[in-house]
Amino acid sequence: QVQLVESGGGSVQPGGSLRLSCAASGSIFSINAMGWYRQAPGKQRELVADITSGGTTNYAGLVKGRFTISRDNAKNTMYLQMNSLKPEDTAVYYCNKLSSPLFRWGQGTQVTVSS
């Protein structure tokens, strides 16, 4: 069973930056398209960025141009560089596969953007 551990969240002011990390146990990570998801209070979990095993990326419109997803298959780790953060980016951020069956969800990492 693959375990996912997200880290790097925190509290920042609008316009600030954070870099999230997703560490996965197991080599199966490298063959899967992966995504960063987020869930704001009272809202559904949504996909914000994804990356194939080969490095092709896609972004939700709300974060395009501000967020950058990347991965290091040798380290079984995925990253999300978040720049120009806005209050509406406040959420718990999770990583997981892009397609079913998903891995068990990790605990997520809280990102709070507030002045």
mmCIF file with all atom_site columns, C-alpha atoms in Angstrom:
data_model
loop_
_atom_site.group_PDB
_atom_site.id
_atom_site.type_symbol
_atom_site.label_atom_id
_atom_site.label_alt_id
_atom_site.label_comp_id
_atom_site.label_asym_id
_atom_site.label_entity_id
_atom_site.label_seq_id
_atom_site.pdbx_PDB_ins_code
_atom_site.Cartn_x
_atom_site.Cartn_y
_atom_site.Cartn_z
_atom_site.occupancy
_atom_site.B_iso_or_equiv
_atom_site.pdbx_formal_charge
_atom_site.auth_seq_id
_atom_site.auth_comp_id
_atom_site.auth_asym_id
_atom_site.auth_atom_id
_atom_site.pdbx_PDB_model_num
ATOM 1   C CA . GLN A 1 1   ? 0.000   0.000  0.000   1.00 0.00 ? 1   GLN A CA 1
ATOM 2   C CA . VAL A 1 2   ? 1.507   3.307  -1.100  1.00 0.00 ? 2   VAL A CA 1
ATOM 3   C CA . GLN A 1 3   ? 1.636   5.970  1.599   1.00 0.00 ? 3   GLN A CA 1
ATOM 4   C CA . LEU A 1 4   ? 1.513   9.650  0.702   1.00 0.00 ? 4   LEU A CA 1
ATOM 5   C CA . VAL A 1 5   ? 2.919   12.368 2.965   1.00 0.00 ? 5   VAL A CA 1
ATOM 6   C CA . GLU A 1 6   ? 2.338   16.000 2.088   1.00 0.00 ? 6   GLU A CA 1
ATOM 7   C CA . SER A 1 7   ? 4.365   18.818 3.628   1.00 0.00 ? 7   SER A CA 1
ATOM 8   C CA . GLY A 1 8   ? 5.386   22.426 3.126   1.00 0.00 ? 8   GLY A CA 1
ATOM 9   C CA . GLY A 1 9   ? 2.157   24.233 3.877   1.00 0.00 ? 9   GLY A CA 1
ATOM 10  C CA . GLY A 1 10  ? 1.870   27.269 6.082   1.00 0.00 ? 10  GLY A CA 1
ATOM 11  C CA . SER A 1 11  ? 0.474   30.746 6.476   1.00 0.00 ? 11  SER A CA 1
ATOM 12  C CA . VAL A 1 12  ? 1.489   33.456 4.031   1.00 0.00 ? 12  VAL A CA 1
ATOM 13  C CA . GLN A 1 13  ? 0.300   36.877 2.991   1.00 0.00 ? 13  GLN A CA 1
ATOM 14  C CA . PRO A 1 14  ? -1.306  37.452 -0.396  1.00 0.00 ? 14  PRO A CA 1
ATOM 15  C CA . GLY A 1 15  ? 1.368   37.513 -3.068  1.00 0.00 ? 15  GLY A CA 1
ATOM 16  C CA . GLY A 1 16  ? 3.589   35.131 -1.138  1.00 0.00 ? 16  GLY A CA 1
ATOM 17  C CA . SER A 1 17  ? 4.996   31.772 -2.157  1.00 0.00 ? 17  SER A CA 1
ATOM 18  C CA . LEU A 1 18  ? 5.109   28.242 -0.803  1.00 0.00 ? 18  LEU A CA 1
ATOM 19  C CA . ARG A 1 19  ? 6.572   24.988 -2.050  1.00 0.00 ? 19  ARG A CA 1
ATOM 20  C CA . LEU A 1 20  ? 4.681   21.825 -1.237  1.00 0.00 ? 20  LEU A CA 1
ATOM 21  C CA . SER A 1 21  ? 6.188   18.347 -1.288  1.00 0.00 ? 21  SER A CA 1
ATOM 22  C CA . CYS A 1 22  ? 4.564   14.956 -1.650  1.00 0.00 ? 22  CYS A CA 1
ATOM 23  C CA . ALA A 1 23  ? 6.642   11.976 -0.605  1.00 0.00 ? 23  ALA A CA 1
ATOM 24  C CA . ALA A 1 24  ? 5.411   8.559  -1.679  1.00 0.00 ? 24  ALA A CA 1
ATOM 25  C CA . SER A 1 25  ? 6.521   5.188  -0.431  1.00 0.00 ? 25  SER A CA 1
ATOM 26  C CA . GLY A 1 26  ? 7.105   2.567  -3.063  1.00 0.00 ? 26  GLY A CA 1
ATOM 27  C CA . SER A 1 27  ? 8.492   2.613  -6.585  1.00 0.00 ? 27  SER A CA 1
ATOM 28  C CA . ILE A 1 28  ? 5.018   2.436  -8.141  1.00 0.00 ? 28  ILE A CA 1
ATOM 29  C CA . PHE A 1 29  ? 4.931   6.223  -7.794  1.00 0.00 ? 29  PHE A CA 1
ATOM 30  C CA . SER A 1 30  ? 7.179   6.662  -10.830 1.00 0.00 ? 30  SER A CA 1
ATOM 31  C CA . ILE A 1 31  ? 4.801   4.977  -13.302 1.00 0.00 ? 31  ILE A CA 1
ATOM 32  C CA . ASN A 1 32  ? 1.694   6.896  -12.365 1.00 0.00 ? 32  ASN A CA 1
ATOM 33  C CA . ALA A 1 33  ? 0.354   10.255 -13.429 1.00 0.00 ? 33  ALA A CA 1
ATOM 34  C CA . MET A 1 34  ? -0.018  12.237 -10.220 1.00 0.00 ? 34  MET A CA 1
ATOM 35  C CA . GLY A 1 35  ? -1.929  15.293 -9.173  1.00 0.00 ? 35  GLY A CA 1
ATOM 36  C CA . TRP A 1 36  ? -2.185  17.957 -6.527  1.00 0.00 ? 36  TRP A CA 1
ATOM 37  C CA . TYR A 1 37  ? -5.674  18.427 -5.159  1.00 0.00 ? 37  TYR A CA 1
ATOM 38  C CA . ARG A 1 38  ? -7.085  20.907 -2.675  1.00 0.00 ? 38  ARG A CA 1
ATOM 39  C CA . GLN A 1 39  ? -10.136 21.155 -0.502  1.00 0.00 ? 39  GLN A CA 1
ATOM 40  C CA . ALA A 1 40  ? -11.354 24.418 0.945   1.00 0.00 ? 40  ALA A CA 1
ATOM 41  C CA . PRO A 1 41  ? -13.780 24.488 3.871   1.00 0.00 ? 41  PRO A CA 1
ATOM 42  C CA . GLY A 1 42  ? -17.274 23.601 2.730   1.00 0.00 ? 42  GLY A CA 1
ATOM 43  C CA . LYS A 1 43  ? -16.141 22.791 -0.802  1.00 0.00 ? 43  LYS A CA 1
ATOM 44  C CA . GLN A 1 44  ? -15.466 19.685 -2.838  1.00 0.00 ? 44  GLN A CA 1
ATOM 45  C CA . ARG A 1 45  ? -11.924 18.484 -3.321  1.00 0.00 ? 45  ARG A CA 1
ATOM 46  C CA . GLU A 1 46  ? -10.614 19.733 -6.666  1.00 0.00 ? 46  GLU A CA 1
ATOM 47  C CA . LEU A 1 47  ? -7.670  18.934 -8.893  1.00 0.00 ? 47  LEU A CA 1
ATOM 48  C CA . VAL A 1 48  ? -5.365  21.905 -9.350  1.00 0.00 ? 48  VAL A CA 1
ATOM 49  C CA . ALA A 1 49  ? -2.416  20.434 -11.259 1.00 0.00 ? 49  ALA A CA 1
ATOM 50  C CA . ASP A 1 50  ? -1.264  17.115 -12.627 1.00 0.00 ? 50  ASP A CA 1
ATOM 51  C CA . ILE A 1 51  ? 1.847   15.601 -14.142 1.00 0.00 ? 51  ILE A CA 1
ATOM 52  C CA . THR A 1 52  ? 2.420   12.425 -16.138 1.00 0.00 ? 52  THR A CA 1
ATOM 53  C CA . SER A 1 53  ? 5.219   9.982  -15.445 1.00 0.00 ? 53  SER A CA 1
ATOM 54  C CA . GLY A 1 54  ? 7.086   11.614 -18.316 1.00 0.00 ? 54  GLY A CA 1
ATOM 55  C CA . GLY A 1 55  ? 6.651   15.143 -17.009 1.00 0.00 ? 55  GLY A CA 1
ATOM 56  C CA . THR A 1 56  ? 3.765   16.534 -19.075 1.00 0.00 ? 56  THR A CA 1
ATOM 57  C CA . THR A 1 57  ? 1.832   18.992 -16.951 1.00 0.00 ? 57  THR A CA 1
ATOM 58  C CA . ASN A 1 58  ? -1.686  20.403 -16.797 1.00 0.00 ? 58  ASN A CA 1
ATOM 59  C CA . TYR A 1 59  ? -3.169  23.119 -14.618 1.00 0.00 ? 59  TYR A CA 1
ATOM 60  C CA . ALA A 1 60  ? -6.592  24.279 -13.569 1.00 0.00 ? 60  ALA A CA 1
ATOM 61  C CA . GLY A 1 61  ? -7.410  27.681 -14.925 1.00 0.00 ? 61  GLY A CA 1
ATOM 62  C CA . LEU A 1 62  ? -7.452  29.298 -11.491 1.00 0.00 ? 62  LEU A CA 1
ATOM 63  C CA . VAL A 1 63  ? -3.788  28.450 -10.833 1.00 0.00 ? 63  VAL A CA 1
ATOM 64  C CA . LYS A 1 64  ? -2.283  28.466 -14.314 1.00 0.00 ? 64  LYS A CA 1
ATOM 65  C CA . GLY A 1 65  ? 0.675   30.800 -14.498 1.00 0.00 ? 65  GLY A CA 1
ATOM 66  C CA . ARG A 1 66  ? 1.062   30.873 -10.723 1.00 0.00 ? 66  ARG A CA 1
ATOM 67  C CA . PHE A 1 67  ? 1.628   27.225 -9.750  1.00 0.00 ? 67  PHE A CA 1
ATOM 68  C CA . THR A 1 68  ? 4.246   24.838 -11.094 1.00 0.00 ? 68  THR A CA 1
ATOM 69  C CA . ILE A 1 69  ? 4.077   21.079 -10.603 1.00 0.00 ? 69  ILE A CA 1
ATOM 70  C CA . SER A 1 70  ? 7.158   18.886 -10.872 1.00 0.00 ? 70  SER A CA 1
ATOM 71  C CA . ARG A 1 71  ? 8.335   15.455 -9.823  1.00 0.00 ? 71  ARG A CA 1
ATOM 72  C CA . ASP A 1 72  ? 11.519  13.578 -9.059  1.00 0.00 ? 72  ASP A CA 1
ATOM 73  C CA . ASN A 1 73  ? 10.824  9.916  -9.785  1.00 0.00 ? 73  ASN A CA 1
ATOM 74  C CA . ALA A 1 74  ? 14.169  8.834  -8.361  1.00 0.00 ? 74  ALA A CA 1
ATOM 75  C CA . LYS A 1 75  ? 13.112  10.291 -5.014  1.00 0.00 ? 75  LYS A CA 1
ATOM 76  C CA . ASN A 1 76  ? 9.439   9.286  -5.301  1.00 0.00 ? 76  ASN A CA 1
ATOM 77  C CA . THR A 1 77  ? 8.606   12.918 -4.633  1.00 0.00 ? 77  THR A CA 1
ATOM 78  C CA . MET A 1 78  ? 6.359   15.475 -6.273  1.00 0.00 ? 78  MET A CA 1
ATOM 79  C CA . TYR A 1 79  ? 6.349   19.221 -5.744  1.00 0.00 ? 79  TYR A CA 1
ATOM 80  C CA . LEU A 1 80  ? 4.024   22.162 -6.151  1.00 0.00 ? 80  LEU A CA 1
ATOM 81  C CA . GLN A 1 81  ? 5.606   25.596 -6.334  1.00 0.00 ? 81  GLN A CA 1
ATOM 82  C CA . MET A 1 82  ? 2.931   28.158 -5.571  1.00 0.00 ? 82  MET A CA 1
ATOM 83  C CA . ASN A 1 83  ? 3.585   31.819 -6.336  1.00 0.00 ? 83  ASN A CA 1
ATOM 84  C CA . SER A 1 84  ? 1.396   34.924 -6.214  1.00 0.00 ? 84  SER A CA 1
ATOM 85  C CA . LEU A 1 85  ? -0.835  33.233 -3.675  1.00 0.00 ? 85  LEU A CA 1
ATOM 86  C CA . LYS A 1 86  ? -4.350  34.563 -3.189  1.00 0.00 ? 86  LYS A CA 1
ATOM 87  C CA . PRO A 1 87  ? -6.776  34.202 -0.273  1.00 0.00 ? 87  PRO A CA 1
ATOM 88  C CA . GLU A 1 88  ? -8.875  31.884 -2.431  1.00 0.00 ? 88  GLU A CA 1
ATOM 89  C CA . ASP A 1 89  ? -5.946  29.453 -2.539  1.00 0.00 ? 89  ASP A CA 1
ATOM 90  C CA . THR A 1 90  ? -6.545  28.741 1.133   1.00 0.00 ? 90  THR A CA 1
ATOM 91  C CA . ALA A 1 91  ? -7.224  25.017 1.471   1.00 0.00 ? 91  ALA A CA 1
ATOM 92  C CA . VAL A 1 92  ? -5.806  21.695 2.551   1.00 0.00 ? 92  VAL A CA 1
ATOM 93  C CA . TYR A 1 93  ? -3.618  20.393 -0.261  1.00 0.00 ? 93  TYR A CA 1
ATOM 94  C CA . TYR A 1 94  ? -3.307  16.699 -1.043  1.00 0.00 ? 94  TYR A CA 1
ATOM 95  C CA . CYS A 1 95  ? -1.469  14.601 -3.597  1.00 0.00 ? 95  CYS A CA 1
ATOM 96  C CA . ASN A 1 96  ? -2.681  11.414 -5.240  1.00 0.00 ? 96  ASN A CA 1
ATOM 97  C CA . LYS A 1 97  ? -2.878  9.554  -8.494  1.00 0.00 ? 97  LYS A CA 1
ATOM 98  C CA . LEU A 1 98  ? -4.661  11.189 -11.363 1.00 0.00 ? 98  LEU A CA 1
ATOM 99  C CA . SER A 1 99  ? -6.886  8.203  -12.106 1.00 0.00 ? 99  SER A CA 1
ATOM 100 C CA . SER A 1 100 ? -8.685  5.485  -10.182 1.00 0.00 ? 100 SER A CA 1
ATOM 101 C CA . PRO A 1 101 ? -8.028  3.487  -8.205  1.00 0.00 ? 101 PRO A CA 1
ATOM 102 C CA . LEU A 1 102 ? -6.521  6.205  -6.070  1.00 0.00 ? 102 LEU A CA 1
ATOM 103 C CA . PHE A 1 103 ? -3.993  5.636  -3.334  1.00 0.00 ? 103 PHE A CA 1
ATOM 104 C CA . ARG A 1 104 ? -5.124  6.123  0.245   1.00 0.00 ? 104 ARG A CA 1
ATOM 105 C CA . TRP A 1 105 ? -5.276  9.857  0.912   1.00 0.00 ? 105 TRP A CA 1
ATOM 106 C CA . GLY A 1 106 ? -2.587  11.364 3.101   1.00 0.00 ? 106 GLY A CA 1
ATOM 107 C CA . GLN A 1 107 ? -3.228  13.869 5.843   1.00 0.00 ? 107 GLN A CA 1
ATOM 108 C CA . GLY A 1 108 ? -2.719  16.831 3.531   1.00 0.00 ? 108 GLY A CA 1
ATOM 109 C CA . THR A 1 109 ? -0.954  20.092 4.268   1.00 0.00 ? 109 THR A CA 1
ATOM 110 C CA . GLN A 1 110 ? -2.763  23.295 5.191   1.00 0.00 ? 110 GLN A CA 1
ATOM 111 C CA . VAL A 1 111 ? -2.171  26.429 3.141   1.00 0.00 ? 111 VAL A CA 1
ATOM 112 C CA . THR A 1 112 ? -3.581  29.661 4.513   1.00 0.00 ? 112 THR A CA 1
ATOM 113 C CA . VAL A 1 113 ? -3.326  32.923 2.584   1.00 0.00 ? 113 VAL A CA 1
ATOM 114 C CA . SER A 1 114 ? -4.371  35.922 4.607   1.00 0.00 ? 114 SER A CA 1
ATOM 115 C CA . SER A 1 115 ? -3.298  39.449 5.354   1.00 0.00 ? 115 SER A CA 1
#
